[in-house]
């Protein structure tokens, strides 16, 4: 088994982390990217809470321990499977553009695209945060505990202080340039970044959470927290208003459904392109006998790469907010369209002819003009966590502030970061993902549940911007095609490709296979990188067992309850 270690580890460290990251249970299971948050999820379950209660408590805890990845200033998608109703829904708390947002907002006075680092750390990059509203809606529909009780554990760890782990220390080392002045004052006291082992106390965040305990999420969207957010943005020439916060709307959506080798798959629906693209990739792969090639073969990596390039070409061309534009969802997943796209896979070399197709011919509608975008985006970060409770309910959440530390804007006296999610819109206007007021940008978040014979058997998701899609589909293939146990499936080294020739890779992929792909026209980065951070739960109903796995690329933890 390969471990993608995030820091130098001794053999004893590795053994300890593996034990923390894997769990079995018969009653319930938690998988989260930070051990403190996982323990809080376990605590809620032991108090009699259900899966929705537990993930909400985890989300608040992650705002304390993973502030560079997620928080109340961000957004997210929560997938909920209600075992009693046999029903799956997505609580869409994705960000929306303020009313003052406009298609040319990322262009300078000469009509040129503003460089990514500049446009993504400006106050105009901040979208209206939605994760709190999504959690509140899900709690009203499914929860059993009071919001105040679910916030309390996060308040306690914020006031007691949390030890800075290598994940946060590394993020500060690599992304300190994204921090605005208030954030620098907090995370880099006296100009020096916090380091691993330092204790970080967050009393102002705890006070913000106490306000939410007392007044509910309305305080964030209409009350004193809202006023602090708008005050911070006004000081930095932002254009979000109190009305933008007050008028934010959550949607409760049906998932995108697909099938792969006899399994039904439920994943995130637009405006997230994640679920649709995961399912399209799996449909492209389904006709190939992956098992005959093996998990380290060049053929597997070739198929993965070409399927990603095909699907990402379509993702860029056809995904949008369905409240604003029609999408060819049926066409993209139509069997005849998939067969047409599979013809681009030749096993000879990288196919230079890969580009978006025309799924509209398989349903009513007209293709819209595709506007090419600058290739200047930096790798985004997010977080994913999932819970299966004693009653068989599942909640899976992918939430974010977008890029590390979001916009870099720290709300003064309130202790949380604001997102930069508007940079998920097209910078060049004219396409279906251009900026418009109240529109939601295209995302790649992919909380996913697999079903067999009507029963859930696997739930998973990952952070990582576009690489989310790669992490999710490859873990599914590792479980279904290669028969790996869950931890091995999560740890198997991954690759990622979008539309171009460059392939990102993790340490541990076959060097022989890498060389074979290079001879076939692919370009690999000089150094490997971490791709995603999968959290997953496998349900073996016949054996009465639950298996949890947390990815070793952070300090995650899986906790099983007996």
Coordinates of C-alpha atoms in Angstrom, one line a residue:
X1 CA 0.0 0.0 0.0
X2 CA 1.3 3.5 -0.9
X3 CA 0.8 6.3 1.5
X4 CA 0.9 9.9 0.3
X5 CA 2.6 11.3 3.3
X6 CA 2.2 15.0 3.8
X7 CA 5.4 15.3 5.9
X8 CA 8.4 13.2 6.8
X9 CA 7.1 10.3 9.0
X10 CA 8.8 7.6 10.9
X11 CA 7.6 4.0 10.6
X12 CA 5.8 4.4 14.0
X13 CA 4.2 7.6 12.8
X14 CA 3.0 5.9 9.7
X15 CA 1.5 3.0 11.7
X16 CA -0.3 5.4 14.0
X17 CA -1.7 7.5 11.2
X18 CA -2.9 4.4 9.4
X19 CA -4.7 3.2 12.5
X20 CA -6.3 6.6 12.9
X21 CA -7.3 6.8 9.2
X22 CA -9.0 3.4 9.0
X23 CA -12.0 2.2 11.1
X24 CA -14.6 -0.6 11.3
X25 CA -17.9 -0.4 12.9
X26 CA -21.3 -2.0 13.0
X27 CA -23.5 0.9 14.1
X28 CA -22.2 4.2 12.6
X29 CA -19.2 5.7 10.9
X30 CA -17.5 9.1 10.6
X31 CA -14.8 10.1 8.1
X32 CA -13.3 13.6 8.3
X33 CA -10.1 15.4 7.2
X34 CA -9.1 16.4 10.7
X35 CA -9.1 14.1 13.8
X36 CA -10.5 16.7 16.1
X37 CA -13.5 17.3 13.8
X38 CA -14.0 13.5 13.4
X39 CA -14.0 13.1 17.2
X40 CA -16.7 15.8 17.4
X41 CA -18.8 13.9 14.9
X42 CA -18.4 10.8 16.9
X43 CA -19.5 12.7 20.0
X44 CA -22.7 13.9 18.4
X45 CA -23.6 10.4 17.2
X46 CA -23.0 9.0 20.7
X47 CA -25.4 11.7 22.1
X48 CA -28.1 10.3 19.8
X49 CA -27.7 12.7 16.9
X50 CA -28.1 11.5 13.3
X51 CA -25.9 11.9 10.3
X52 CA -27.1 15.4 9.5
X53 CA -26.6 16.6 13.1
X54 CA -23.0 15.1 13.0
X55 CA -21.9 16.7 9.7
X56 CA -23.1 20.1 10.9
X57 CA -21.1 19.9 14.1
X58 CA -18.1 18.7 12.0
X59 CA -18.5 21.7 9.6
X60 CA -18.3 24.2 12.5
X61 CA -15.3 22.4 13.9
X62 CA -13.5 22.5 10.6
X63 CA -13.9 26.2 10.5
X64 CA -11.7 26.2 13.6
X65 CA -9.1 23.6 12.5
X66 CA -9.1 24.0 8.7
X67 CA -9.7 27.8 8.3
X68 CA -7.8 27.8 5.0
X69 CA -10.1 25.2 3.5
X70 CA -13.6 25.9 4.7
X71 CA -15.8 28.0 7.0
X72 CA -19.0 30.0 7.5
X73 CA -17.7 32.5 5.0
X74 CA -17.8 29.9 2.2
X75 CA -20.2 27.5 0.5
X76 CA -20.9 23.9 -0.1
X77 CA -23.1 21.0 -1.1
X78 CA -24.6 18.6 1.4
X79 CA -26.0 15.3 0.0
X80 CA -28.5 13.6 2.4
X81 CA -29.8 10.0 2.1
X82 CA -32.9 9.5 4.2
X83 CA -33.0 5.8 4.9
X84 CA -36.6 5.8 6.1
X85 CA -37.9 7.6 3.0
X86 CA -35.3 5.9 0.7
X87 CA -34.8 9.4 -0.7
X88 CA -31.6 11.3 -1.7
X89 CA -31.4 15.1 -1.8
X90 CA -28.8 17.8 -2.3
X91 CA -28.9 20.9 -0.1
X92 CA -27.2 23.4 -2.4
X93 CA -25.5 26.1 -0.4
X94 CA -23.3 27.2 -3.3
X95 CA -22.3 30.9 -3.5
X96 CA -24.3 33.4 -5.5
X97 CA -23.0 36.6 -7.2
X98 CA -24.0 39.9 -5.7
X99 CA -26.4 42.0 -7.7
X100 CA -23.6 44.4 -8.6
X101 CA -21.6 41.7 -10.3
X102 CA -21.4 41.9 -14.0
X103 CA -19.8 39.9 -17.0
X104 CA -16.8 42.2 -17.4
X105 CA -15.9 42.5 -13.7
X106 CA -12.6 40.5 -14.2
X107 CA -11.3 42.7 -17.1
X108 CA -9.1 45.7 -16.7
X109 CA -9.6 49.1 -18.3
X110 CA -8.0 47.7 -21.5
X111 CA -10.3 44.7 -21.7
X112 CA -7.6 42.3 -20.6
X113 CA -8.2 39.6 -18.0
X114 CA -6.9 40.7 -14.6
X115 CA -4.2 38.2 -13.4
X116 CA -5.7 35.4 -11.2
X117 CA -3.8 36.2 -8.0
X118 CA -5.0 39.8 -8.2
X119 CA -8.6 39.1 -9.1
X120 CA -9.0 36.3 -6.6
X121 CA -7.8 38.3 -3.6
X122 CA -9.9 41.4 -4.3
X123 CA -13.1 42.1 -2.4
X124 CA -15.1 41.7 -5.6
X125 CA -14.1 38.0 -5.7
X126 CA -16.3 37.3 -2.7
X127 CA -19.6 35.5 -3.4
X128 CA -22.5 35.4 -1.1
X129 CA -21.7 32.5 1.4
X130 CA -24.3 29.7 1.4
X131 CA -23.0 26.9 3.7
X132 CA -24.8 28.1 6.8
X133 CA -28.2 28.4 5.0
X134 CA -27.7 24.9 3.5
X135 CA -27.0 23.4 6.9
X136 CA -29.9 25.2 8.5
X137 CA -32.3 23.9 5.8
X138 CA -31.0 20.3 6.1
X139 CA -31.3 20.5 9.9
X140 CA -34.9 21.6 9.7
X141 CA -35.7 18.8 7.3
X142 CA -33.7 15.9 8.9
X143 CA -32.0 16.9 12.1
X144 CA -32.8 15.9 15.6
X145 CA -30.7 18.3 17.6
X146 CA -30.7 22.1 18.1
X147 CA -28.2 24.1 16.1
X148 CA -26.9 25.7 19.3
X149 CA -25.9 22.3 20.6
X150 CA -24.1 21.4 17.4
X151 CA -22.1 24.6 17.4
X152 CA -21.0 24.2 21.1
X153 CA -18.2 21.7 20.5
X154 CA -16.6 24.1 18.0
X155 CA -16.8 27.0 20.5
X156 CA -15.0 24.9 23.1
X157 CA -12.1 24.0 20.8
X158 CA -11.9 27.6 19.5
X159 CA -11.6 28.9 23.1
X160 CA -9.3 26.2 24.4
X161 CA -7.0 26.5 21.4
X162 CA -6.0 24.1 18.6
X163 CA -2.5 22.9 17.9
X164 CA -1.4 24.0 14.4
X165 CA -0.8 20.9 12.4
X166 CA 1.5 20.4 9.4
X167 CA -1.5 21.0 7.0
X168 CA -2.2 24.5 8.2
X169 CA 1.5 25.3 8.6
X170 CA 2.2 24.2 5.1
X171 CA -0.7 26.3 3.8
X172 CA 0.7 29.4 5.5
X173 CA 4.1 28.7 4.1
X174 CA 2.8 28.2 0.5
X175 CA -0.1 30.6 0.4
X176 CA 0.7 33.5 2.8
X177 CA 0.6 35.8 -0.2
X178 CA -3.2 35.4 -0.4
X179 CA -3.7 36.8 3.1
X180 CA -5.1 40.3 3.6
X181 CA -3.8 42.5 6.5
X182 CA -6.3 41.3 9.1
X183 CA -5.6 37.7 8.2
X184 CA -1.8 38.3 8.3
X185 CA -2.2 39.9 11.8
X186 CA -3.9 36.7 13.0
X187 CA -2.0 33.9 11.2
X188 CA 1.4 35.7 11.0
X189 CA 1.8 37.5 14.4
X190 CA 4.8 39.9 14.3
X191 CA 5.3 38.9 10.6
X192 CA 6.1 35.3 11.3
X193 CA 3.7 32.5 10.2
X194 CA 2.4 30.1 12.8
X195 CA 4.3 26.9 12.7
X196 CA 3.5 23.3 13.5
X197 CA 2.9 22.8 17.2
X198 CA 1.8 26.4 18.0
X199 CA -1.5 26.8 19.8
X200 CA -4.1 28.8 18.0
X201 CA -6.9 30.3 20.1
X202 CA -9.9 31.8 18.3
X203 CA -11.9 33.7 20.8
X204 CA -13.4 36.1 18.3
X205 CA -14.6 33.1 16.2
X206 CA -16.1 31.6 19.3
X207 CA -18.0 34.8 20.0
X208 CA -19.3 34.7 16.4
X209 CA -20.5 31.2 17.0
X210 CA -22.2 32.2 20.2
X211 CA -24.1 34.9 18.2
X212 CA -25.2 32.1 15.9
X213 CA -26.2 30.0 18.9
X214 CA -28.4 32.8 20.3
X215 CA -29.8 34.3 17.1
X216 CA -29.6 31.5 14.5
X217 CA -28.2 31.8 11.0
X218 CA -30.3 34.9 10.5
X219 CA -27.6 36.8 12.3
X220 CA -25.2 36.0 9.5
X221 CA -27.5 37.0 6.7
X222 CA -29.3 40.0 8.3
X223 CA -27.8 40.9 11.7
X224 CA -24.6 41.9 13.2
X225 CA -22.4 39.4 11.4
X226 CA -23.8 40.5 8.1
X227 CA -23.0 44.1 8.9
X228 CA -19.4 43.1 9.8
X229 CA -19.0 41.2 6.5
X230 CA -20.3 44.2 4.4
X231 CA -18.2 46.6 6.4
X232 CA -15.0 44.6 5.7
X233 CA -15.8 44.4 2.0
X234 CA -16.7 48.1 1.8
X235 CA -13.3 49.0 3.2
X236 CA -11.7 47.0 0.4
X237 CA -13.9 48.4 -2.5
X238 CA -16.2 45.4 -2.7
X239 CA -19.7 45.6 -4.0
X240 CA -21.7 43.0 -2.0
X241 CA -24.6 44.6 0.0
X242 CA -26.7 43.7 3.0
X243 CA -29.5 43.0 0.6
X244 CA -27.3 40.4 -1.2
X245 CA -26.9 38.5 2.1
X246 CA -30.5 38.9 3.1
X247 CA -31.8 37.6 -0.2
X248 CA -29.6 34.5 -0.5
X249 CA -31.5 31.4 -1.6
X250 CA -30.7 27.8 -0.9
X251 CA -32.1 25.2 -3.4
X252 CA -32.9 21.6 -2.5
X253 CA -32.1 19.5 -5.6
X254 CA -32.4 16.0 -7.0
X255 CA -28.9 14.5 -7.6
X256 CA -27.5 13.6 -10.9
X257 CA -28.0 9.8 -11.4
X258 CA -26.0 7.4 -13.4
X259 CA -25.0 3.8 -13.6
X260 CA -21.7 2.0 -13.6
X261 CA -21.3 -1.8 -13.8
X262 CA -24.6 -2.4 -12.0
X263 CA -24.2 0.3 -9.4
X264 CA -26.5 3.3 -9.3
X265 CA -24.6 6.6 -8.6
X266 CA -26.0 9.7 -7.0
X267 CA -23.8 12.8 -7.2
X268 CA -24.0 16.6 -7.2
X269 CA -26.2 18.4 -9.6
X270 CA -25.5 21.7 -11.5
X271 CA -24.3 24.3 -10.8
X272 CA -21.7 21.7 -9.7
X273 CA -20.3 20.0 -12.8
X274 CA -18.7 17.4 -10.5
X275 CA -21.4 14.7 -10.4
X276 CA -22.2 15.0 -14.1
X277 CA -18.5 14.8 -15.1
X278 CA -17.8 11.9 -12.7
X279 CA -20.6 9.9 -14.2
X280 CA -19.6 10.8 -17.8
X281 CA -16.1 9.6 -17.2
X282 CA -17.3 6.3 -15.7
X283 CA -19.6 5.8 -18.7
X284 CA -16.7 6.4 -21.0
X285 CA -14.7 3.8 -19.1
X286 CA -17.4 1.2 -18.8
X287 CA -16.9 -0.5 -22.1
X288 CA -13.2 -1.2 -21.2
X289 CA -12.2 -4.2 -19.1
X290 CA -10.0 -2.2 -16.7
X291 CA -9.4 -5.3 -14.5
X292 CA -7.5 -7.0 -17.2
X293 CA -5.0 -4.2 -17.4
X294 CA -4.4 -3.8 -13.6
X295 CA -4.1 -0.7 -11.4
X296 CA -0.4 0.0 -12.3
X297 CA -0.7 -0.5 -16.1
X298 CA -0.1 2.2 -18.7
X299 CA -3.4 1.2 -20.3
X300 CA -5.3 2.2 -17.1
X301 CA -3.5 5.5 -16.8
X302 CA -4.1 6.1 -20.6
X303 CA -7.8 5.4 -20.3
X304 CA -8.1 7.6 -17.2
X305 CA -6.3 10.4 -18.9
X306 CA -8.2 10.4 -22.2
X307 CA -11.6 10.0 -20.4
X308 CA -10.8 13.0 -18.3
X309 CA -9.7 15.1 -21.3
X310 CA -12.9 14.2 -23.1
X311 CA -15.2 14.9 -20.2
X312 CA -13.4 18.1 -19.1
X313 CA -13.7 19.4 -22.7
X314 CA -17.5 19.0 -22.4
X315 CA -17.5 20.3 -18.8
X316 CA -16.0 23.6 -19.8
X317 CA -18.3 24.0 -22.8
X318 CA -21.7 23.0 -21.4
X319 CA -21.9 23.5 -17.6
X320 CA -23.6 26.5 -16.0
X321 CA -26.1 27.5 -13.5
X322 CA -29.4 25.8 -14.7
X323 CA -31.4 28.7 -13.3
X324 CA -29.8 30.9 -16.0
X325 CA -29.1 28.6 -19.0
X326 CA -30.3 25.3 -20.3
X327 CA -27.8 22.4 -20.2
X328 CA -27.6 19.3 -22.3
X329 CA -27.5 16.9 -19.3
X330 CA -29.4 14.1 -21.1
X331 CA -27.2 14.5 -24.2
X332 CA -24.0 14.4 -22.3
X333 CA -25.0 11.0 -20.7
X334 CA -26.8 9.6 -23.8
X335 CA -25.5 6.2 -24.7
X336 CA -25.1 7.2 -28.4
X337 CA -23.1 10.3 -27.4
X338 CA -20.9 8.3 -25.1
X339 CA -20.2 5.8 -28.0
X340 CA -19.4 8.8 -30.2
X341 CA -16.9 10.2 -27.6
X342 CA -15.4 6.8 -26.9
X343 CA -14.1 6.7 -30.6
X344 CA -11.6 9.4 -29.6
X345 CA -9.8 6.8 -27.4
X346 CA -7.3 4.9 -29.6
X347 CA -4.7 3.5 -27.3
X348 CA -2.0 4.8 -29.7
X349 CA -1.2 8.2 -28.3
X350 CA -2.6 11.4 -26.8
X351 CA -5.4 12.3 -29.2
X352 CA -4.8 15.9 -30.3
X353 CA -8.4 16.0 -31.7
X354 CA -10.0 15.9 -28.3
X355 CA -12.4 18.8 -27.8
X356 CA -16.0 19.4 -26.8
X357 CA -18.7 17.5 -28.8
X358 CA -22.3 18.3 -29.5
X359 CA -24.5 16.6 -27.0
X360 CA -27.4 19.0 -28.0
X361 CA -28.2 16.8 -31.0
X362 CA -29.4 14.1 -28.6
X363 CA -32.0 16.4 -27.0
X364 CA -33.9 19.6 -27.8
X365 CA -31.8 22.7 -27.6
X366 CA -29.2 24.9 -29.2
X367 CA -25.4 24.9 -28.5
X368 CA -24.2 28.2 -27.1
X369 CA -20.9 29.9 -28.1
X370 CA -17.9 28.6 -26.2
X371 CA -15.5 31.3 -25.0
X372 CA -12.0 30.1 -24.3
X373 CA -10.6 31.1 -20.9
X374 CA -7.1 32.0 -19.7
X375 CA -5.1 29.1 -18.3
X376 CA -4.0 31.0 -15.2
X377 CA -6.1 29.4 -12.4
X378 CA -4.2 28.1 -9.4
X379 CA -5.1 24.9 -7.5
X380 CA -8.0 25.4 -5.2
X381 CA -8.6 23.6 -1.9
X382 CA -11.7 22.5 -0.2
X383 CA -12.8 19.9 2.4
X384 CA -15.0 16.8 2.4
X385 CA -16.5 14.7 5.2
X386 CA -19.2 12.1 5.5
X387 CA -21.2 10.3 8.2
X388 CA -23.4 7.2 8.2
X389 CA -25.6 6.9 11.3
X390 CA -27.2 4.1 13.3
X391 CA -30.5 4.4 11.4
X392 CA -28.8 4.1 8.0
X393 CA -28.9 7.8 7.0
X394 CA -26.0 9.3 5.2
X395 CA -24.8 12.9 5.0
X396 CA -21.9 13.8 2.7
X397 CA -20.6 17.4 2.5
X398 CA -18.1 19.1 0.3
X399 CA -17.5 22.7 1.5
X400 CA -15.0 25.4 0.7
X401 CA -13.7 29.0 0.8
X402 CA -12.4 28.1 -2.7
X403 CA -8.6 28.8 -2.9
X404 CA -6.4 28.4 0.2
X405 CA -7.6 31.1 2.7
X406 CA -10.3 32.1 0.1
X407 CA -10.1 35.8 -0.8
X408 CA -7.6 36.4 2.1
X409 CA -10.2 38.7 3.6
X410 CA -10.6 38.1 7.4
X411 CA -13.7 39.6 8.9
X412 CA -12.4 41.9 11.7
X413 CA -13.5 40.9 15.2
X414 CA -15.4 37.9 13.9
X415 CA -12.6 35.4 13.1
X416 CA -13.5 33.9 9.8
X417 CA -12.3 34.0 6.2
X418 CA -14.4 35.1 3.2
X419 CA -14.4 33.0 0.0
X420 CA -13.1 33.9 -3.5
X421 CA -15.7 31.8 -5.3
X422 CA -16.7 34.3 -7.9
X423 CA -13.4 33.5 -9.7
X424 CA -15.1 30.2 -10.6
X425 CA -17.0 32.2 -13.2
X426 CA -15.4 32.8 -16.6
X427 CA -13.0 35.7 -16.6
X428 CA -13.6 36.3 -20.3
X429 CA -17.3 37.1 -20.7
X430 CA -19.8 35.8 -23.4
X431 CA -20.0 32.2 -22.4
X432 CA -22.6 30.2 -20.4
X433 CA -20.5 30.5 -17.2
X434 CA -20.1 34.3 -17.4
X435 CA -20.8 36.4 -14.3
X436 CA -24.4 37.6 -13.8
X437 CA -26.2 38.9 -10.6
X438 CA -27.5 36.1 -8.3
X439 CA -25.9 33.4 -10.6
X440 CA -23.9 30.5 -9.1
X441 CA -20.5 29.8 -10.7
X442 CA -19.7 26.3 -12.0
X443 CA -18.2 24.1 -9.3
X444 CA -16.6 20.7 -9.3
X445 CA -17.7 19.5 -5.9
X446 CA -18.8 15.9 -6.0
X447 CA -20.3 14.4 -2.8
X448 CA -21.4 11.0 -4.1
X449 CA -23.3 7.9 -2.9
X450 CA -23.3 4.5 -4.7
X451 CA -26.3 2.1 -4.5
X452 CA -26.6 -1.6 -5.2
X453 CA -30.0 -3.2 -5.3
X454 CA -31.5 -0.1 -3.9
X455 CA -29.2 0.1 -0.8
X456 CA -26.3 2.5 -0.3
X457 CA -22.9 0.7 -0.4
X458 CA -20.4 3.5 -0.6
X459 CA -20.2 7.3 0.1
X460 CA -17.3 9.4 -0.8
X461 CA -16.0 12.8 -1.9
X462 CA -12.9 14.9 -2.0
X463 CA -11.5 18.5 -2.1
X464 CA -9.2 19.8 -4.8
X465 CA -11.1 22.0 -7.4
X466 CA -11.1 20.2 -10.8
X467 CA -9.1 17.3 -9.3
X468 CA -12.1 16.4 -7.1
X469 CA -13.6 14.7 -10.1
X470 CA -10.4 12.7 -10.6
X471 CA -10.2 11.6 -7.0
X472 CA -13.8 10.5 -6.8
X473 CA -14.0 8.4 -10.0
X474 CA -10.6 6.8 -9.5
X475 CA -11.6 5.7 -6.0
X476 CA -14.8 4.2 -7.3
X477 CA -12.9 2.3 -10.0
X478 CA -10.4 1.1 -7.4
X479 CA -13.3 -0.4 -5.4
X480 CA -15.5 -1.7 -8.2
X481 CA -13.1 -2.8 -10.9
X482 CA -10.0 -3.6 -8.9
X483 CA -11.7 -5.0 -5.8
X484 CA -9.5 -3.0 -3.4
X485 CA -10.5 -2.6 0.2
X486 CA -11.6 0.9 1.0
X487 CA -8.3 2.2 2.5
X488 CA -6.3 0.8 -0.4
X489 CA -8.7 2.4 -2.9
X490 CA -8.3 5.8 -1.3
X491 CA -4.5 5.5 -1.1
X492 CA -3.9 4.2 -4.6
X493 CA -1.8 7.0 -6.3
X494 CA -3.9 9.2 -8.6
X495 CA -3.4 11.2 -11.7
X496 CA -5.2 14.2 -13.1
X497 CA -5.5 15.7 -16.6
X498 CA -7.8 18.4 -17.9
X499 CA -7.9 19.3 -21.6
X500 CA -4.2 19.8 -22.3
X501 CA -1.2 17.5 -22.5
X502 CA -0.1 18.0 -18.8
X503 CA -0.7 15.2 -16.4
X504 CA -0.4 15.7 -12.6
X505 CA 0.7 12.7 -10.7
X506 CA 1.1 11.4 -7.2
X507 CA 4.2 9.6 -5.9
X508 CA 3.8 5.8 -6.2
X509 CA 2.4 5.7 -9.8
X510 CA 4.2 3.2 -12.0
X511 CA 7.3 4.9 -13.4
X512 CA 7.3 2.4 -16.3
X513 CA 3.7 3.4 -17.1
X514 CA 4.6 7.1 -16.8
X515 CA 7.4 6.6 -19.3
X516 CA 5.0 4.8 -21.7
X517 CA 2.6 7.6 -21.6
X518 CA 5.4 10.2 -22.1
X519 CA 6.3 8.3 -25.3
X520 CA 2.7 8.7 -26.4
X521 CA 2.6 12.4 -26.2
X522 CA 1.8 13.2 -22.6
X523 CA 3.7 15.7 -20.5
X524 CA 4.2 15.1 -16.8
X525 CA 5.0 17.7 -14.2
X526 CA 8.6 17.5 -12.9
X527 CA 7.5 16.7 -9.4
X528 CA 4.6 14.8 -8.0
X529 CA 1.8 16.5 -6.0
X530 CA -1.0 15.6 -3.7
X531 CA -4.3 15.2 -5.6
X532 CA -7.4 15.4 -3.4
X533 CA -8.2 14.1 0.1
X534 CA -10.8 11.4 -0.2
X535 CA -13.1 10.6 2.8
X536 CA -15.2 7.5 2.3
X537 CA -17.5 5.0 4.0
X538 CA -18.2 1.5 2.7
X539 CA -21.4 -0.3 3.8
X540 CA -21.4 -4.1 3.8
X541 CA -25.0 -4.8 4.8
X542 CA -24.7 -8.6 4.4
X543 CA -21.8 -8.7 6.9
X544 CA -23.3 -6.0 9.1
X545 CA -20.1 -4.0 8.8
X546 CA -19.1 -0.4 8.1
X547 CA -15.7 0.6 6.9
X548 CA -14.3 4.1 7.0
X549 CA -11.2 5.6 5.4
X550 CA -9.6 9.0 5.7
X551 CA -7.0 10.0 3.1
X552 CA -3.4 10.2 4.4
X553 CA -2.8 13.5 2.6
X554 CA -4.1 15.4 5.7
X555 CA -4.5 14.5 9.3
X556 CA -7.9 12.9 8.9
X557 CA -9.6 10.2 11.0
X558 CA -12.2 7.6 10.5
X559 CA -14.3 6.6 13.6
X560 CA -16.5 3.5 13.8
X561 CA -19.2 3.0 16.4
X562 CA -20.2 -0.4 17.7

